[in-house]
Short mmCIF file of C-alpha atoms and ligand atoms in Angstrom, two decimals:
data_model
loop_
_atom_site.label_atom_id
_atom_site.label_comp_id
_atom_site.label_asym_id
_atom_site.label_seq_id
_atom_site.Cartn_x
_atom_site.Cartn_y
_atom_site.Cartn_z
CA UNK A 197 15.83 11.17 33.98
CA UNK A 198 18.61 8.62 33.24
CA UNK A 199 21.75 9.90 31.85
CA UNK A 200 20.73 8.10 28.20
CA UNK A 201 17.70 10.31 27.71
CA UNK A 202 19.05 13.50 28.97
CA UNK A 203 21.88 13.16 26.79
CA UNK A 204 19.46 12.43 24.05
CA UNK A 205 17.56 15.74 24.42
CA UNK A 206 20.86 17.49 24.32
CA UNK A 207 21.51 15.95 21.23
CA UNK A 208 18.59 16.84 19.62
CA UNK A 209 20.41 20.43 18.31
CA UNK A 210 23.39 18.51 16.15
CA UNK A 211 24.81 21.76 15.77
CA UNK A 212 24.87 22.78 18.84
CA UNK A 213 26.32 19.20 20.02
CA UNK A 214 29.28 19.87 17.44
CA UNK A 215 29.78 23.18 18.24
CA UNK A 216 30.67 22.28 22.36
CA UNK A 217 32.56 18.66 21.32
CA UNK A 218 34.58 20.93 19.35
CA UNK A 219 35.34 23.74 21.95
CA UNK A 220 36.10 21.65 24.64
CA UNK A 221 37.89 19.57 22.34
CA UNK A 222 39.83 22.76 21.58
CA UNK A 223 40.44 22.81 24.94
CA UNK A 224 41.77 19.43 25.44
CA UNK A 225 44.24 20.28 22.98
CA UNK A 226 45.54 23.84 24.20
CA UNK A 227 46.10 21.02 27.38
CA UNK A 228 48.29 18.78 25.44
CA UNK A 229 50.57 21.49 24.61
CA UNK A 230 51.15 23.02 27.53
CA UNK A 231 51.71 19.51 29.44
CA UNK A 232 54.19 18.76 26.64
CA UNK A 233 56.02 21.87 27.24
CA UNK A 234 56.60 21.05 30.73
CA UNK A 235 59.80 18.42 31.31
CA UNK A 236 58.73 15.82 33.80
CA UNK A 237 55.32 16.64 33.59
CA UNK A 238 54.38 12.93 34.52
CA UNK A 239 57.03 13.16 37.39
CA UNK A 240 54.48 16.05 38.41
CA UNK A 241 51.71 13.64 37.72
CA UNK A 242 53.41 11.24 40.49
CA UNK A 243 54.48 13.40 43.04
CA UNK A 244 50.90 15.24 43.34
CA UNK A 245 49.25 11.79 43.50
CA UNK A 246 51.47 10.61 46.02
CA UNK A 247 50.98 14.09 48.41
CA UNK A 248 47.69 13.62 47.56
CA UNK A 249 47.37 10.06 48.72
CA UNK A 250 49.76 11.28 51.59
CA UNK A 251 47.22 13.87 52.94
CA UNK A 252 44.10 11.75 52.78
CA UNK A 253 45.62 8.63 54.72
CA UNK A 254 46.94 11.45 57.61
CA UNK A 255 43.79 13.44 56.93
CA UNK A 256 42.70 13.90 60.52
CA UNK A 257 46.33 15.44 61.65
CA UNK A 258 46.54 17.48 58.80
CA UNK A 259 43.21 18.88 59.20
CA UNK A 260 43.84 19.94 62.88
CA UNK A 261 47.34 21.02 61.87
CA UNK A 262 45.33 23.53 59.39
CA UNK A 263 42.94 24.60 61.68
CA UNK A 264 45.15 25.47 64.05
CA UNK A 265 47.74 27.69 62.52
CA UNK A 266 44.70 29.46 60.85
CA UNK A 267 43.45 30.18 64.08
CA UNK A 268 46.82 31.48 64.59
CA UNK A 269 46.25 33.81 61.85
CA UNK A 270 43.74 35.22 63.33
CA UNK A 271 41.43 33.71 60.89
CA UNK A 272 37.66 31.47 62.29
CA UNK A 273 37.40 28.38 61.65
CA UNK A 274 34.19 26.56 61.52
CA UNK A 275 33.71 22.87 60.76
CA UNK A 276 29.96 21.52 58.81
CA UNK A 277 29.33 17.64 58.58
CA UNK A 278 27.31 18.33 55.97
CA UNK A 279 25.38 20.91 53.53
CA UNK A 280 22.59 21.88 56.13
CA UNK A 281 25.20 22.93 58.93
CA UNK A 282 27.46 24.74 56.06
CA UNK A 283 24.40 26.54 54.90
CA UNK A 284 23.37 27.98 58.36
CA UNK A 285 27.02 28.12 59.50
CA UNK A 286 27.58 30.92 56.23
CA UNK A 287 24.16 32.00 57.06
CA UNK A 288 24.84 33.19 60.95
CA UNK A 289 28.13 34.55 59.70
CA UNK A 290 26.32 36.85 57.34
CA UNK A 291 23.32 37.70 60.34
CA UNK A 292 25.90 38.95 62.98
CA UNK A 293 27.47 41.13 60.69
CA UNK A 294 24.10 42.03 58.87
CA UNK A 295 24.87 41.48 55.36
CA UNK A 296 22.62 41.57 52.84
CA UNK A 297 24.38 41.58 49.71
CA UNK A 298 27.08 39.23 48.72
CA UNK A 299 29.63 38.63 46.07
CA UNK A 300 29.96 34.83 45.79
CA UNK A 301 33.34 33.91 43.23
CA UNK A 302 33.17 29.97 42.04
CA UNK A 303 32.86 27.72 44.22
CA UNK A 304 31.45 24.24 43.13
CA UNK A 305 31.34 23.55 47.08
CA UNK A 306 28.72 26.09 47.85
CA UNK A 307 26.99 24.38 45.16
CA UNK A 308 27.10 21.07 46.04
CA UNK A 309 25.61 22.88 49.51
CA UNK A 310 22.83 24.46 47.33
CA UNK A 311 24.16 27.49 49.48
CA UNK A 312 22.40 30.43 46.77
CA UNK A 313 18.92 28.92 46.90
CA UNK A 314 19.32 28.69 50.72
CA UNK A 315 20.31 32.27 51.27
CA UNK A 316 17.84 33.88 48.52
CA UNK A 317 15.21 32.06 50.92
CA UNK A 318 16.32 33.98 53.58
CA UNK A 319 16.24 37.42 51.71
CA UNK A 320 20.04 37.59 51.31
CA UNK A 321 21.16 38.57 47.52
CA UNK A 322 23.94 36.28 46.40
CA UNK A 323 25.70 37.36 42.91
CA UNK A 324 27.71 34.97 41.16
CA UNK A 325 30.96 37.18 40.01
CA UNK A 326 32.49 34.90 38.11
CA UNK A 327 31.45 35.83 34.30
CA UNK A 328 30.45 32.31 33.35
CA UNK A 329 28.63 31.24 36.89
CA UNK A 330 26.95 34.67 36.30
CA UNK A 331 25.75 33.79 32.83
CA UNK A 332 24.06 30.42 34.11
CA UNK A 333 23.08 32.40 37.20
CA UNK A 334 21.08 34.99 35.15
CA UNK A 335 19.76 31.90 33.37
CA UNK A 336 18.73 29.91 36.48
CA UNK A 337 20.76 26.91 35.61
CA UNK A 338 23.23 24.92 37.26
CA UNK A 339 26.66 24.72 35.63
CA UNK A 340 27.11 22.77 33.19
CA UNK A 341 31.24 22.16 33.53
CA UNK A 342 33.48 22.96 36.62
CA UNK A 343 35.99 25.03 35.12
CA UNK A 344 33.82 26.48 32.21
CA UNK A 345 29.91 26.78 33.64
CA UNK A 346 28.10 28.31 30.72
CA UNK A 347 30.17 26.32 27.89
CA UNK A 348 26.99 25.04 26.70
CA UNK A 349 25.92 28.72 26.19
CA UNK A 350 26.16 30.20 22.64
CA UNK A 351 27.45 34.19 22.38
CA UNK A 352 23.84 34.56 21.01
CA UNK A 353 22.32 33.14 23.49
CA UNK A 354 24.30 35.16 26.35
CA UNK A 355 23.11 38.07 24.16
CA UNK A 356 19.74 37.74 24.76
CA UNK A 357 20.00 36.75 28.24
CA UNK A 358 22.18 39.99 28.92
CA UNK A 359 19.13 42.20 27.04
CA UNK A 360 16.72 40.30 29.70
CA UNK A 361 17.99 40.77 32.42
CA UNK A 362 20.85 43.76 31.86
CA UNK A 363 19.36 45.68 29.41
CA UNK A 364 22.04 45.60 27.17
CA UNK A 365 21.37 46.61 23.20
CA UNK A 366 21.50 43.26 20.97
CA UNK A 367 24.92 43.38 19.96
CA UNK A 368 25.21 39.84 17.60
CA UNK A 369 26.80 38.49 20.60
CA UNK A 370 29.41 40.56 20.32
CA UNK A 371 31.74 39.08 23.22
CA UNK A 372 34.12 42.18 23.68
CA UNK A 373 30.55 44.48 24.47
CA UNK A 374 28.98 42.05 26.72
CA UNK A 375 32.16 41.34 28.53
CA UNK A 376 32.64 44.99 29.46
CA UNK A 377 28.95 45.28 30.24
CA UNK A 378 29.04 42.10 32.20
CA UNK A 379 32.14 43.99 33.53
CA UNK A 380 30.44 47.05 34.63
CA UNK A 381 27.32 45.29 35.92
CA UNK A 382 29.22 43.11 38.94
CA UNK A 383 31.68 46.55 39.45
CA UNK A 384 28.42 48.29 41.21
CA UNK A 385 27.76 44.31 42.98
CA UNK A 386 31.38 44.45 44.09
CA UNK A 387 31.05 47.80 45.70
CA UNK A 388 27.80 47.46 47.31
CA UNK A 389 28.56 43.77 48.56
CA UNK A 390 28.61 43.40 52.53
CA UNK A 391 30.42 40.43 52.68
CA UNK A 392 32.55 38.02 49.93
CA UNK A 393 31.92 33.86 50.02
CA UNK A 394 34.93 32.22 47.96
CA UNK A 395 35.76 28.62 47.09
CA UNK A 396 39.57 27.04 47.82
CA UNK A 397 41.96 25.65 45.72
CA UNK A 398 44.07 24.62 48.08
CA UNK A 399 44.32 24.77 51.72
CA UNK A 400 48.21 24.74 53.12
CA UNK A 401 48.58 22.43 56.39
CA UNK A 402 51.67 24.21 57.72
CA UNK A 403 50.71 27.69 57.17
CA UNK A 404 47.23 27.74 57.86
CA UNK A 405 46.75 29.86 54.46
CA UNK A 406 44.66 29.00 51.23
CA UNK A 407 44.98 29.60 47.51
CA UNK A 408 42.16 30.56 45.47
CA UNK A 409 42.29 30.36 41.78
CA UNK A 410 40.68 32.76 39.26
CA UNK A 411 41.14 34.33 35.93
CA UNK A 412 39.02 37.31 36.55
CA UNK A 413 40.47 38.37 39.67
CA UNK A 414 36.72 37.93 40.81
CA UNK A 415 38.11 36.57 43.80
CA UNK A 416 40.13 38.72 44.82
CA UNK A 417 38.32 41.78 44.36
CA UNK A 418 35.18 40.45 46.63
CA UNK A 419 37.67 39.70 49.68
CA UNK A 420 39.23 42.75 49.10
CA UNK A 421 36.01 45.16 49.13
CA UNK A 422 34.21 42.81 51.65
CA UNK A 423 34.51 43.61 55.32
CA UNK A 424 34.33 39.82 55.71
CA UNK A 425 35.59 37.08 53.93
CA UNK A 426 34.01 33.52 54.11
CA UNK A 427 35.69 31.23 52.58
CA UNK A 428 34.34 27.70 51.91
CA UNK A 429 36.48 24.21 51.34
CA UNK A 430 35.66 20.76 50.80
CA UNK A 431 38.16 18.83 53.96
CA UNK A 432 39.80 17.09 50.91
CA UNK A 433 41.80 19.90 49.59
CA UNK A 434 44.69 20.05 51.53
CA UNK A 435 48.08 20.16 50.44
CA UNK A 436 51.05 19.05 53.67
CA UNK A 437 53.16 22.33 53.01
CA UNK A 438 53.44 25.88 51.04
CA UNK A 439 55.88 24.15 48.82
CA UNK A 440 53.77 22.09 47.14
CA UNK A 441 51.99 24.57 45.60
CA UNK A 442 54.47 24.55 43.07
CA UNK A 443 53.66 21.29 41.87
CA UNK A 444 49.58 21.94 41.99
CA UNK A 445 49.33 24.86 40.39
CA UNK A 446 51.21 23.60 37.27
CA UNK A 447 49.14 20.92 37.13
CA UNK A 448 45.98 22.87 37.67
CA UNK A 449 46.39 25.66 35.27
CA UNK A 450 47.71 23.71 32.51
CA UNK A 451 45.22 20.90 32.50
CA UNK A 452 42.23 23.06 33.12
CA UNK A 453 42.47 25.39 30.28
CA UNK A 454 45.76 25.07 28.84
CA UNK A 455 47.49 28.49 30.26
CA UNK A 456 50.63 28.21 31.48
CA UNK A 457 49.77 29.70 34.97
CA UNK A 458 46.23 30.81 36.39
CA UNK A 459 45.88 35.05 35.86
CA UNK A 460 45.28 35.18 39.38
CA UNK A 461 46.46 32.62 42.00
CA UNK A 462 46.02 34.38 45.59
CA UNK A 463 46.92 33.47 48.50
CA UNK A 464 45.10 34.29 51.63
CA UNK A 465 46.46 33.91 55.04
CA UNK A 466 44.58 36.41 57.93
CA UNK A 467 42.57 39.04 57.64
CA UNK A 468 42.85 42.43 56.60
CA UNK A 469 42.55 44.84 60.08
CA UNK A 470 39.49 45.71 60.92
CA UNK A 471 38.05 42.72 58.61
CA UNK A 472 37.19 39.12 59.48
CA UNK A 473 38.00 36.22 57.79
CA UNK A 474 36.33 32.89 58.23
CA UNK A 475 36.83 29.06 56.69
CA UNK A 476 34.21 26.37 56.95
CA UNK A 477 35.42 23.27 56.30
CA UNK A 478 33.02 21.20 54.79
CA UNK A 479 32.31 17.14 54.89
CA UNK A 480 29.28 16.31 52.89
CA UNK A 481 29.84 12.61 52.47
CA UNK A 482 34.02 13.02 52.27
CA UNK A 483 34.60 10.47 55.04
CA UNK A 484 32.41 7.44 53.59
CA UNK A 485 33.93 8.18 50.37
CA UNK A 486 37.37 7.99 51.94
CA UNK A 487 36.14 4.44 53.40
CA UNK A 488 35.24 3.11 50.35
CA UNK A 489 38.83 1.62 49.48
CA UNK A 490 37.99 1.39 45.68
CA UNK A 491 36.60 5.30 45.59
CA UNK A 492 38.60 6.87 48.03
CA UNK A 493 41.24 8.36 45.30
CA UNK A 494 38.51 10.26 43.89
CA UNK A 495 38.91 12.32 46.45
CA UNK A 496 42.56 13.27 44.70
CA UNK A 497 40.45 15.36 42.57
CA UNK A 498 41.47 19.27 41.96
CA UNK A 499 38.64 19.89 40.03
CA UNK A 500 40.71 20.71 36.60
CA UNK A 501 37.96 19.80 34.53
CA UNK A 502 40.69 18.00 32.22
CA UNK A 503 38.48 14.57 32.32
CA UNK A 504 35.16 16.70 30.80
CA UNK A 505 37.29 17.74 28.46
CA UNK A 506 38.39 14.79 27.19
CA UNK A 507 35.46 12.70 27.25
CA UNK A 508 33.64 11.39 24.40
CA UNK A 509 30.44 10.90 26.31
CA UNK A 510 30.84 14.66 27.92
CA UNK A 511 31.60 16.31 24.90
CA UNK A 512 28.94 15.14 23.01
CA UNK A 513 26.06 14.75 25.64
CA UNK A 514 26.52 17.95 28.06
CA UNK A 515 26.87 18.73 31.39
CA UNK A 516 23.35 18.94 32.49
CA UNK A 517 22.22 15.39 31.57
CA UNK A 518 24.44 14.25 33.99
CA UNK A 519 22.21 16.00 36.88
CA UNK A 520 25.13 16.44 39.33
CA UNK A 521 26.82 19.10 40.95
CA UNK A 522 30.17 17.30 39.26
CA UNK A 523 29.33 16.37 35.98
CA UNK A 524 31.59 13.99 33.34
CA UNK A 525 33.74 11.26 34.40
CA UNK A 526 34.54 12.15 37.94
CA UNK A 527 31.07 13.51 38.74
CA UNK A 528 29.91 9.77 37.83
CA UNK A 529 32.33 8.60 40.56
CA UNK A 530 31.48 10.90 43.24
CA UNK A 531 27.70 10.97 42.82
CA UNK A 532 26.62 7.38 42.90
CA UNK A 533 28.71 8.01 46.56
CA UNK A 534 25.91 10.06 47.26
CA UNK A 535 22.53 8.39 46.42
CA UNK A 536 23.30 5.02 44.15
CA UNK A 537 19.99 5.18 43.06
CA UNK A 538 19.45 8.86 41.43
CA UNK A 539 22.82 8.52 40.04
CA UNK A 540 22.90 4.46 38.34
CA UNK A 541 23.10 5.46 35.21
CA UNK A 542 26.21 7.89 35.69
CA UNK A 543 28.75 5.17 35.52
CA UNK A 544 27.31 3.44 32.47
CA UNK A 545 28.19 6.89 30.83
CA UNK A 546 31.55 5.95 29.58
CA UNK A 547 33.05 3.98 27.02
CA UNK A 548 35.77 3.27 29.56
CA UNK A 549 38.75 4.21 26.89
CA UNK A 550 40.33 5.42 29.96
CA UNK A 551 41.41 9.00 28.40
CA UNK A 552 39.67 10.74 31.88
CA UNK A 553 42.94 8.90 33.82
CA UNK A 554 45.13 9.43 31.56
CA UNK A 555 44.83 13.54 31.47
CA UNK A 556 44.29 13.96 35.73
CA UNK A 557 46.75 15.41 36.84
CA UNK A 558 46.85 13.55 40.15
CA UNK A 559 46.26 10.07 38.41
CA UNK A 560 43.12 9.18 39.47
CA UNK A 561 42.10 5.65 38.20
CA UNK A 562 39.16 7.36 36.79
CA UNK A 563 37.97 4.43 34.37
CA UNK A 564 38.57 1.42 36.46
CA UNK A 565 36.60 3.18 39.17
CA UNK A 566 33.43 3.81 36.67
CA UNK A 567 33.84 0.07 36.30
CA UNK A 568 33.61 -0.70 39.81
CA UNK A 569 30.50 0.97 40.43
CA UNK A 570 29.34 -0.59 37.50
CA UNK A 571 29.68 -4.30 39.58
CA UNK A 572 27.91 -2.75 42.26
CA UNK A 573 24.86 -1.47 40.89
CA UNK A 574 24.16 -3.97 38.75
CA UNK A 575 24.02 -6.19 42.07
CA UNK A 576 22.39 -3.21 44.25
CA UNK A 577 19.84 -1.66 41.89
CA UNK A 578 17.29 -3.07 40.43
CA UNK A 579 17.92 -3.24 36.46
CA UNK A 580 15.49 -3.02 33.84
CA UNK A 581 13.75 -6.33 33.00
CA UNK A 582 14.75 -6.29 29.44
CA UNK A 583 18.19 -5.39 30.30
CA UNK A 584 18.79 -8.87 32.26
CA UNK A 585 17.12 -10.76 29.70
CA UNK A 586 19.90 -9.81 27.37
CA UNK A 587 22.33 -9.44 29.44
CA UNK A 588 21.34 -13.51 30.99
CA UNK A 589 21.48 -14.57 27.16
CA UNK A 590 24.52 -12.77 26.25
CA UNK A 591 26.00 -14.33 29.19
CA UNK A 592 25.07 -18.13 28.26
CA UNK A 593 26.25 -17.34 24.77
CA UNK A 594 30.01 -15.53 25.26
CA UNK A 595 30.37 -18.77 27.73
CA UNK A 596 30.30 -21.33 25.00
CA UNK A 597 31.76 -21.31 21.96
CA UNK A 598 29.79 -23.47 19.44
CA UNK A 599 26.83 -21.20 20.72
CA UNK A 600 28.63 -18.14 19.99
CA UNK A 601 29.49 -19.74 16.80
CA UNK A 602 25.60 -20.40 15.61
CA UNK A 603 24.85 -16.87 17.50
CA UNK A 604 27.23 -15.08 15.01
CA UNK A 605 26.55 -17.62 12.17
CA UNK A 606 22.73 -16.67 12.54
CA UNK A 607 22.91 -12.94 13.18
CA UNK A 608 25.10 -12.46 10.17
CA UNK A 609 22.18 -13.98 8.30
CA UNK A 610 19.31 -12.25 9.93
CA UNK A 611 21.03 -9.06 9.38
CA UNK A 612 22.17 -9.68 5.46
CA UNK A 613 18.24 -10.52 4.76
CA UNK A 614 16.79 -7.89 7.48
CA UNK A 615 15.12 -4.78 5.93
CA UNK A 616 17.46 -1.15 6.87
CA UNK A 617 14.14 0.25 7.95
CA UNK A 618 13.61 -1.95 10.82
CA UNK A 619 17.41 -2.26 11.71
CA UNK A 620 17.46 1.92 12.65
CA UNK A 621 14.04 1.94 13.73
CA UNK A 622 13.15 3.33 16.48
CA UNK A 623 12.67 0.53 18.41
CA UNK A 624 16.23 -0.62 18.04
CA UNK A 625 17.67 2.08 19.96
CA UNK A 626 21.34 0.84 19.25
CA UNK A 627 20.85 1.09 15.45
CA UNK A 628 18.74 4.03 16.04
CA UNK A 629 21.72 6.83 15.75
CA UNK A 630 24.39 4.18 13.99
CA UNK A 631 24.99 2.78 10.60
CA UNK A 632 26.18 -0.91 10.50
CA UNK A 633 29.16 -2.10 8.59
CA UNK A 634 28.49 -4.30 5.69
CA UNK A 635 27.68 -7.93 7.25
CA UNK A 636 30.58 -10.07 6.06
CA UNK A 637 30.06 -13.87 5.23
CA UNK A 638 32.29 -15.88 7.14
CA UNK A 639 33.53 -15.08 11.02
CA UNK A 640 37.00 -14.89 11.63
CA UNK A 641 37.36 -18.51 12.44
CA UNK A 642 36.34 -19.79 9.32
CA UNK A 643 38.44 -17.12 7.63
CA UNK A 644 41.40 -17.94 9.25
CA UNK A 645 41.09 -21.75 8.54
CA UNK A 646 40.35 -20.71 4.82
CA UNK A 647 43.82 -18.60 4.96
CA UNK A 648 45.85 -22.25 6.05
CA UNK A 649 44.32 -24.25 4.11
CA UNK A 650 45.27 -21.75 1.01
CA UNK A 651 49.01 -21.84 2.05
S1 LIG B 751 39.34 13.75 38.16
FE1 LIG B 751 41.36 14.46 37.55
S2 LIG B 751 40.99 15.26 35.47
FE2 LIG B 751 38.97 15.12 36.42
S3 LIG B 751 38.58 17.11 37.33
FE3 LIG B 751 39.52 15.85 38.93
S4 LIG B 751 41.71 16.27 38.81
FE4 LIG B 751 40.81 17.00 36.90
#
């Protein structure tokens, strides 16, 4: 389904469309403050972009400085070209030790990998322990945002979905009683669990060591318990050196959800004695994006979630009609990478006011790049037929300017004398869901020459 019609569906409950433009609108805001709080926050801005862009143009030496003073550590190191080979690379870790149950904290890696499906096929139990991740896991959905999974989620609706499936009494959605039941439910999944999979935040070059970001300390508790730790990164989320850690995790907590630091910001180096710790480090289509000169800083990203936050089209259309792992303005960049064709629509998803680039915290050109991929698809998939026909004639007419004159001269007309009924029809899917301004008699060029002759 193209990202229109999904988005249309969504809409279908206004209230419900209101309620999450609001929240994540709240969010954006909490943002704001924090970022202004923070002298030479754009000087952060700069410096992350440019480490960022540093690691990614030295990306093989980096990655081979990492791997080796993790090996130091004492920690494995394993290396997937893609989803298939992380999937049965996590998979073999988990036969030789025997695991059967395993606490899984957010990682929106292992589900670009479709890792849960995969090991559920092979009789493995994966829980998601982060709260939200376990809501939409409970749920069988994907998440809907990267930092906030189940924002599209009412209390209510977590209510019933914790009576289903926890037992719980109905509480009103009463957040404080299904947090601590939620709470007590993954304590008996921690202690059971054989082994823990985590994402990374950010992987440290000179130290070999990674930092995993949580505000449930979800983290930290599976790796802890677990006998072995397996933790899974995306090759893109290096930093050079431990010291500029300072400068990404003031970015990242304060654009994801406003707080002034993560609660919990850990940072794992070897493994416990007697426990094993292993990294996979994961392509998945990172390399051609880093060849594609006008897409490669996507690869900046560190998955704040500020863009969703920000965006019009996100905030009022929902994560899932955007059918990616990464939904909202970045998604739209990363997954036409992927497969042009599923994914078209994606970049057409955007008003291109450019408020996604101007919240990322490591810059990203987020708007011109929607607009790139924009030129490409319209040459490399085929469009619908009606769409060239319009698009041809709007071409021939913005080219000449007595046309456009009789265009606009005409339409004005045709709209003054054109019944309201047929004008938001539903055949007119642009007047469908808007009201048009009163139609005015003259254009601005006869206005104008009106307005001299006058003075
Ligand atoms: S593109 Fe920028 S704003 Fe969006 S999630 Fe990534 S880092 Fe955050």
């Amino acid at each position: 389904m193209a990202h229109a019609e999904a988005a249309a569906k969504f809409n279908e409950n206004e209230a419900k469309v209101n309620w999450h433009d609001k929240a994540l609108w709240f969010v954006r805001q909490k943002r704001d403050k924090q970022a202004h709080k923070v002298q030479g926050w754009e000087q952060l801005r700069d410096y992350a972009s440019a480490l960022k862009a540093n690691v990614l143009s030295n990306l093989d030496s980096y990655l081979v400085q990492f791997e080796e003073n993790a090996k130091k550590n004492g920690v494995i190191v394993h290396w997937a070209a893609n989803a298939e080979e992380h999937n049965k690379i996590v998979h073999s870790i988990l036969q030789k030790h025997n695991a059967k149950k395993i606490v899984k904290s957010k990682s929106m890696l292992t589900e670009e990998c479709h890792l849960n499906p995969f090991l559920e096929a092979n009789d493995i139990e994966v829980i998601d322990t982060d709260l939200g991740e376990r809501i939409v896991q409970l749920a069988q959905e994907p998440p809907s945002h990267i930092v906030l999974p189940a924002i599209h989620k009412t209390k209510e609706e977590v209510d019933e979905l914790f009576q289903e499936h926890l037992g719980t009494k109905p509480s009103g959605g009463n957040p404080e009683y299904l947090t601590r039941e939620a709470r007590k439910h993954l304590r008996s999944k921690f202690l059971q669990a054989d082994a823990a999979i985590t994402g990374v935040n950010f992987a440290v070059a000179d130290t070999g060591g990674f930092v995993v970001c949580t505000n449930e300390g979800n983290a930290d508790m599976g790796a802890h318990l677990a006998k072995v730790h397996i933790a899974c990164m995306g090759m893109e989320k290096l930093i050079p050196q431990e010291k500029h850690l300072g400068i990404f995790l003031r970015l990242l907590a304060r654009s994801a959800t406003g707080q002034p630091i993560t609660t919990y910001s850990s940072y794992f180096n070897k493994p416990e004695e007697g426990k094993e710790m292993h990294i996979i480090i994961v392509d998945n289509g990172r390399t051609e994006q880093l060849s594609r000169e006008d897409f490669r800083r996507s690869l900046h990203c560190i998955r704040c979630g500020a863009c969703m936050n920000t965006c019009p089209i996100y905030r009022r259309s929902g994560g899932h009609s955007y059918d990616a792992t990464i939904p909202g303005p970045i998604g739209s960049i990363l997954s036409p990478g992927k497969d042009l064709t599923k994914h078209s629509s994606l970049p057409f998803a955007s008003t291109l006011c450019g408020s996604c680039s101007d919240v990322c915290p490591v810059k990203i050109n987020i708007h011109e790049q929607l607009y790139k991929w924009r030129q490409i698809i319209v040459k490399e998939v085929p469009q619908p037929f009606v769409k060239k026909i319009v698009m041809k004639a709007a071409g021939s007419v913005l080219a000449k300017p007595k046309t456009y004159d009789f265009v606009g001269k005409s339409t004005r007309f045709m709209l003054k004398h054109t019944p309201k009924s047929l004008i938001n029809s539903k055949i007119n899917t642009w007047g469908h869901a808007r009201d048009l301004p009163e139609v005015k008699g003259d254009n601005f060029e006869d206005w104008y020459k009106k307005r001299q002759k006058n003075e």
